[in-house]
Amino acid sequence: MNPQKRAEIFARLAAANPNPTTELAYTTPYELLVAVVLSAQATDKSVNLATAKLFAVARTPEAIVALGAAGLEPHIRTIGLWRNKAKNIVEASRLLLERHGGEVPANRAALEALPGVGRKTANVILNTAFGQSTMAVDTHIFRVANRTKLAPGRTPLAVEAALEKVVPEPYRRNAHHWLILHGRYVCKARRPDCPACLIRDLCEYRPKTNAGG
């Protein structure tokens, strides 16, 4: 895919949705961290249902540590891997208090040192909470980047590196949000909705675009 096509893809996505953001509900960087940790192998909708109740009871590192894993678990049992996530969130909260004065650090190494926080989670927090131009490659972005030929790669890290090279500068801040939403609602895994796709004529996945979905 040439640079002109890539630029036009992002120009159209930006025109359709000028201010994209995560669909996770949060009001502080800490709440975002908790929500993103919970979202691993879970839908944003299921996480939002759980955090709406959790944050009404505990929404700070101090409050979560006070709950402890046993106190946190009942609030997140509707989410997959809840036992391990509860343990990680409590321990991460303790470390935030111990190392960062209870604040979420705007630093990749410090974030990835927290239990339950991998590269993708760190990228989401750095981008969404702190405005950094990171690419949080989830299954949706991985699929869209490879299917369209926008930024092909065999691994999420390879796709992340490719996107960092090819996304035009004006679009880097919001690129991963546009691609996640596009993958979630249009360029879906089993049956992409090509007739409704606003970049269909630019996409290089010919079996679908030529067939009309």
CSV table of C-alpha atoms in Angstrom, one decimal:
chain,number,residue,atom,x,y,z
A,1,MET,CA,0.0,0.0,0.0
A,2,ASN,CA,1.4,3.4,-1.0
A,3,PRO,CA,1.6,6.5,1.3
A,4,GLN,CA,-1.1,8.3,-0.6
A,5,LYS,CA,-3.6,5.5,0.1
A,6,ARG,CA,-2.6,5.4,3.8
A,7,ALA,CA,-3.1,9.1,4.2
A,8,GLU,CA,-6.5,9.0,2.5
A,9,ILE,CA,-7.6,6.1,4.8
A,10,PHE,CA,-6.8,8.1,7.9
A,11,ALA,CA,-8.3,11.3,6.4
A,12,ARG,CA,-11.6,9.5,5.9
A,13,LEU,CA,-11.6,7.9,9.3
A,14,ALA,CA,-10.8,11.3,10.9
A,15,ALA,CA,-13.5,13.1,9.0
A,16,ALA,CA,-16.1,10.5,10.1
A,17,ASN,CA,-14.9,10.5,13.7
A,18,PRO,CA,-12.8,13.6,14.6
A,19,ASN,CA,-12.3,12.8,18.3
A,20,PRO,CA,-12.2,9.0,18.8
A,21,THR,CA,-11.5,7.5,22.2
A,22,THR,CA,-11.7,4.2,24.1
A,23,GLU,CA,-15.2,2.8,24.8
A,24,LEU,CA,-14.1,1.9,28.3
A,25,ALA,CA,-15.8,4.1,30.9
A,26,TYR,CA,-13.3,6.0,33.2
A,27,THR,CA,-12.8,9.4,34.8
A,28,THR,CA,-9.1,9.2,36.0
A,29,PRO,CA,-5.9,7.5,34.7
A,30,TYR,CA,-6.2,5.0,37.6
A,31,GLU,CA,-9.8,4.0,36.6
A,32,LEU,CA,-8.6,3.6,33.1
A,33,LEU,CA,-5.7,1.3,34.2
A,34,VAL,CA,-8.2,-0.9,36.2
A,35,ALA,CA,-10.6,-1.0,33.2
A,36,VAL,CA,-7.9,-1.9,30.7
A,37,VAL,CA,-6.5,-4.7,32.9
A,38,LEU,CA,-10.0,-6.1,33.3
A,39,SER,CA,-10.6,-5.8,29.5
A,40,ALA,CA,-8.1,-8.5,28.6
A,41,GLN,CA,-10.2,-11.3,26.9
A,42,ALA,CA,-13.4,-9.4,27.8
A,43,THR,CA,-15.6,-7.0,26.0
A,44,ASP,CA,-15.6,-3.3,26.8
A,45,LYS,CA,-19.4,-3.5,27.5
A,46,SER,CA,-18.9,-6.2,30.2
A,47,VAL,CA,-16.1,-4.3,31.8
A,48,ASN,CA,-18.2,-1.1,31.9
A,49,LEU,CA,-21.0,-3.0,33.6
A,50,ALA,CA,-18.6,-4.3,36.3
A,51,THR,CA,-16.7,-1.0,36.8
A,52,ALA,CA,-19.9,1.0,37.2
A,53,LYS,CA,-20.6,-0.9,40.4
A,54,LEU,CA,-16.9,-1.3,41.4
A,55,PHE,CA,-16.1,2.4,41.1
A,56,ALA,CA,-19.1,3.3,43.2
A,57,VAL,CA,-17.4,1.5,46.0
A,58,ALA,CA,-13.7,1.9,45.3
A,59,ARG,CA,-12.1,4.0,42.7
A,60,THR,CA,-8.6,4.8,44.1
A,61,PRO,CA,-5.5,2.7,44.8
A,62,GLU,CA,-6.0,3.2,48.5
A,63,ALA,CA,-9.6,1.9,48.3
A,64,ILE,CA,-8.8,-1.1,46.1
A,65,VAL,CA,-5.9,-2.1,48.4
A,66,ALA,CA,-8.3,-1.8,51.4
A,67,LEU,CA,-10.8,-4.1,49.6
A,68,GLY,CA,-8.1,-6.7,48.9
A,69,ALA,CA,-8.5,-9.4,46.3
A,70,ALA,CA,-11.2,-11.1,48.3
A,71,GLY,CA,-13.2,-7.9,48.5
A,72,LEU,CA,-12.6,-7.0,44.8
A,73,GLU,CA,-13.5,-10.4,43.4
A,74,PRO,CA,-17.3,-10.2,43.9
A,75,HIS,CA,-17.4,-7.0,41.8
A,76,ILE,CA,-15.7,-8.5,38.8
A,77,ARG,CA,-16.9,-12.1,38.7
A,78,THR,CA,-18.8,-11.5,35.5
A,79,ILE,CA,-15.4,-11.0,33.7
A,80,GLY,CA,-13.2,-13.7,32.5
A,81,LEU,CA,-10.1,-14.6,34.5
A,82,TRP,CA,-11.5,-12.5,37.4
A,83,ARG,CA,-9.5,-14.2,40.2
A,84,ASN,CA,-6.1,-13.5,38.5
A,85,LYS,CA,-7.2,-10.0,37.5
A,86,ALA,CA,-8.3,-9.2,41.1
A,87,LYS,CA,-4.9,-10.3,42.4
A,88,ASN,CA,-3.1,-8.2,39.8
A,89,ILE,CA,-5.2,-5.1,40.3
A,90,VAL,CA,-4.7,-5.1,44.1
A,91,GLU,CA,-0.9,-5.7,43.7
A,92,ALA,CA,-0.6,-3.0,41.0
A,93,SER,CA,-2.5,-0.6,43.3
A,94,ARG,CA,-0.2,-1.3,46.2
A,95,LEU,CA,2.9,-0.7,44.0
A,96,LEU,CA,1.4,2.6,42.7
A,97,LEU,CA,1.1,3.8,46.3
A,98,GLU,CA,4.6,2.5,47.2
A,99,ARG,CA,6.5,3.7,44.1
A,100,HIS,CA,4.4,6.5,42.6
A,101,GLY,CA,2.5,8.2,45.3
A,102,GLY,CA,-0.7,6.6,44.1
A,103,GLU,CA,-0.5,8.2,40.7
A,104,VAL,CA,-0.4,6.3,37.4
A,105,PRO,CA,3.0,6.9,35.8
A,106,ALA,CA,3.2,8.3,32.2
A,107,ASN,CA,6.2,6.0,31.5
A,108,ARG,CA,6.2,2.7,29.7
A,109,ALA,CA,8.8,1.0,31.8
A,110,ALA,CA,7.1,2.0,35.0
A,111,LEU,CA,3.7,0.8,33.7
A,112,GLU,CA,5.0,-2.5,32.5
A,113,ALA,CA,6.5,-3.2,35.9
A,114,LEU,CA,3.0,-3.3,37.3
A,115,PRO,CA,1.2,-6.8,37.5
A,116,GLY,CA,-1.3,-7.3,34.7
A,117,VAL,CA,0.1,-4.5,32.6
A,118,GLY,CA,1.7,-5.6,29.4
A,119,ARG,CA,2.8,-3.6,26.3
A,120,LYS,CA,-0.7,-3.3,24.9
A,121,THR,CA,-2.2,-2.1,28.2
A,122,ALA,CA,0.7,0.4,28.7
A,123,ASN,CA,0.1,1.7,25.1
A,124,VAL,CA,-3.6,2.2,25.8
A,125,ILE,CA,-2.9,4.2,29.0
A,126,LEU,CA,-0.1,6.2,27.5
A,127,ASN,CA,-2.3,7.2,24.6
A,128,THR,CA,-5.7,7.6,26.2
A,129,ALA,CA,-4.7,9.1,29.5
A,130,PHE,CA,-1.5,11.0,28.6
A,131,GLY,CA,-1.9,11.8,24.9
A,132,GLN,CA,1.1,9.9,23.7
A,133,SER,CA,1.1,8.6,20.1
A,134,THR,CA,1.3,4.9,20.9
A,135,MET,CA,-0.3,2.0,18.9
A,136,ALA,CA,-2.1,-0.4,21.1
A,137,VAL,CA,-2.4,-3.4,18.8
A,138,ASP,CA,-5.3,-5.7,19.8
A,139,THR,CA,-7.0,-8.4,17.7
A,140,HIS,CA,-9.0,-5.8,15.8
A,141,ILE,CA,-6.1,-3.6,14.8
A,142,PHE,CA,-4.0,-6.7,14.0
A,143,ARG,CA,-6.8,-7.9,11.6
A,144,VAL,CA,-7.4,-4.6,10.0
A,145,ALA,CA,-3.8,-3.8,9.5
A,146,ASN,CA,-3.1,-7.2,7.8
A,147,ARG,CA,-6.4,-7.5,5.9
A,148,THR,CA,-6.3,-4.1,4.3
A,149,LYS,CA,-2.5,-4.3,3.8
A,150,LEU,CA,-2.2,-1.0,5.7
A,151,ALA,CA,0.6,-2.3,7.9
A,152,PRO,CA,1.1,-6.0,7.6
A,153,GLY,CA,2.9,-8.0,10.2
A,154,ARG,CA,3.0,-11.5,11.6
A,155,THR,CA,2.9,-10.5,15.3
A,156,PRO,CA,1.2,-7.6,17.2
A,157,LEU,CA,4.6,-6.1,17.8
A,158,ALA,CA,5.5,-6.2,14.1
A,159,VAL,CA,2.2,-4.5,13.3
A,160,GLU,CA,2.8,-1.9,16.0
A,161,ALA,CA,6.2,-1.2,14.5
A,162,ALA,CA,4.8,-1.0,11.0
A,163,LEU,CA,2.1,1.4,12.0
A,164,GLU,CA,4.6,3.6,13.8
A,165,LYS,CA,6.5,3.9,10.5
A,166,VAL,CA,3.6,4.4,8.1
A,167,VAL,CA,0.9,6.4,9.8
A,168,PRO,CA,1.1,10.0,8.8
A,169,GLU,CA,2.1,12.3,11.7
A,170,PRO,CA,-1.2,14.2,11.9
A,171,TYR,CA,-3.1,11.0,12.6
A,172,ARG,CA,-0.8,9.1,15.0
A,173,ARG,CA,-2.4,10.3,18.2
A,174,ASN,CA,-5.8,8.8,17.2
A,175,ALA,CA,-4.8,6.1,14.8
A,176,HIS,CA,-5.3,3.1,17.1
A,177,HIS,CA,-8.7,4.3,18.2
A,178,TRP,CA,-9.9,4.6,14.6
A,179,LEU,CA,-8.5,1.2,13.7
A,180,ILE,CA,-10.0,-0.6,16.8
A,181,LEU,CA,-13.5,0.9,16.1
A,182,HIS,CA,-13.2,0.1,12.4
A,183,GLY,CA,-12.3,-3.5,13.2
A,184,ARG,CA,-15.0,-3.8,15.9
A,185,TYR,CA,-17.9,-2.5,13.9
A,186,VAL,CA,-17.1,-2.7,10.2
A,187,CYS,CA,-14.0,-4.9,9.3
A,188,LYS,CA,-15.3,-7.7,11.5
A,189,ALA,CA,-13.5,-11.0,11.8
A,190,ARG,CA,-15.9,-13.5,10.3
A,191,ARG,CA,-17.9,-11.3,7.9
A,192,PRO,CA,-16.5,-7.8,7.2
A,193,ASP,CA,-19.3,-5.3,6.3
A,194,CYS,CA,-17.6,-4.2,3.1
A,195,PRO,CA,-20.6,-2.4,1.6
A,196,ALA,CA,-20.7,-0.1,4.7
A,197,CYS,CA,-16.9,0.5,4.7
A,198,LEU,CA,-15.8,4.0,4.0
A,199,ILE,CA,-12.4,2.9,2.9
A,200,ARG,CA,-13.5,0.0,0.7
A,201,ASP,CA,-12.0,1.4,-2.5
A,202,LEU,CA,-8.6,1.9,-0.7
A,203,CYS,CA,-8.5,-1.5,0.9
A,204,GLU,CA,-6.3,-4.2,-0.7
A,205,TYR,CA,-8.2,-7.2,0.6
A,206,ARG,CA,-9.6,-8.0,-2.8
A,207,PRO,CA,-11.7,-11.2,-2.0
A,208,LYS,CA,-14.0,-9.1,0.1
A,209,THR,CA,-14.0,-5.6,-1.4
A,210,ASN,CA,-14.6,-7.0,-4.9
A,211,ALA,CA,-17.3,-9.4,-3.7
A,212,GLY,CA,-19.2,-6.7,-1.9
A,213,GLY,CA,-18.9,-8.2,1.6
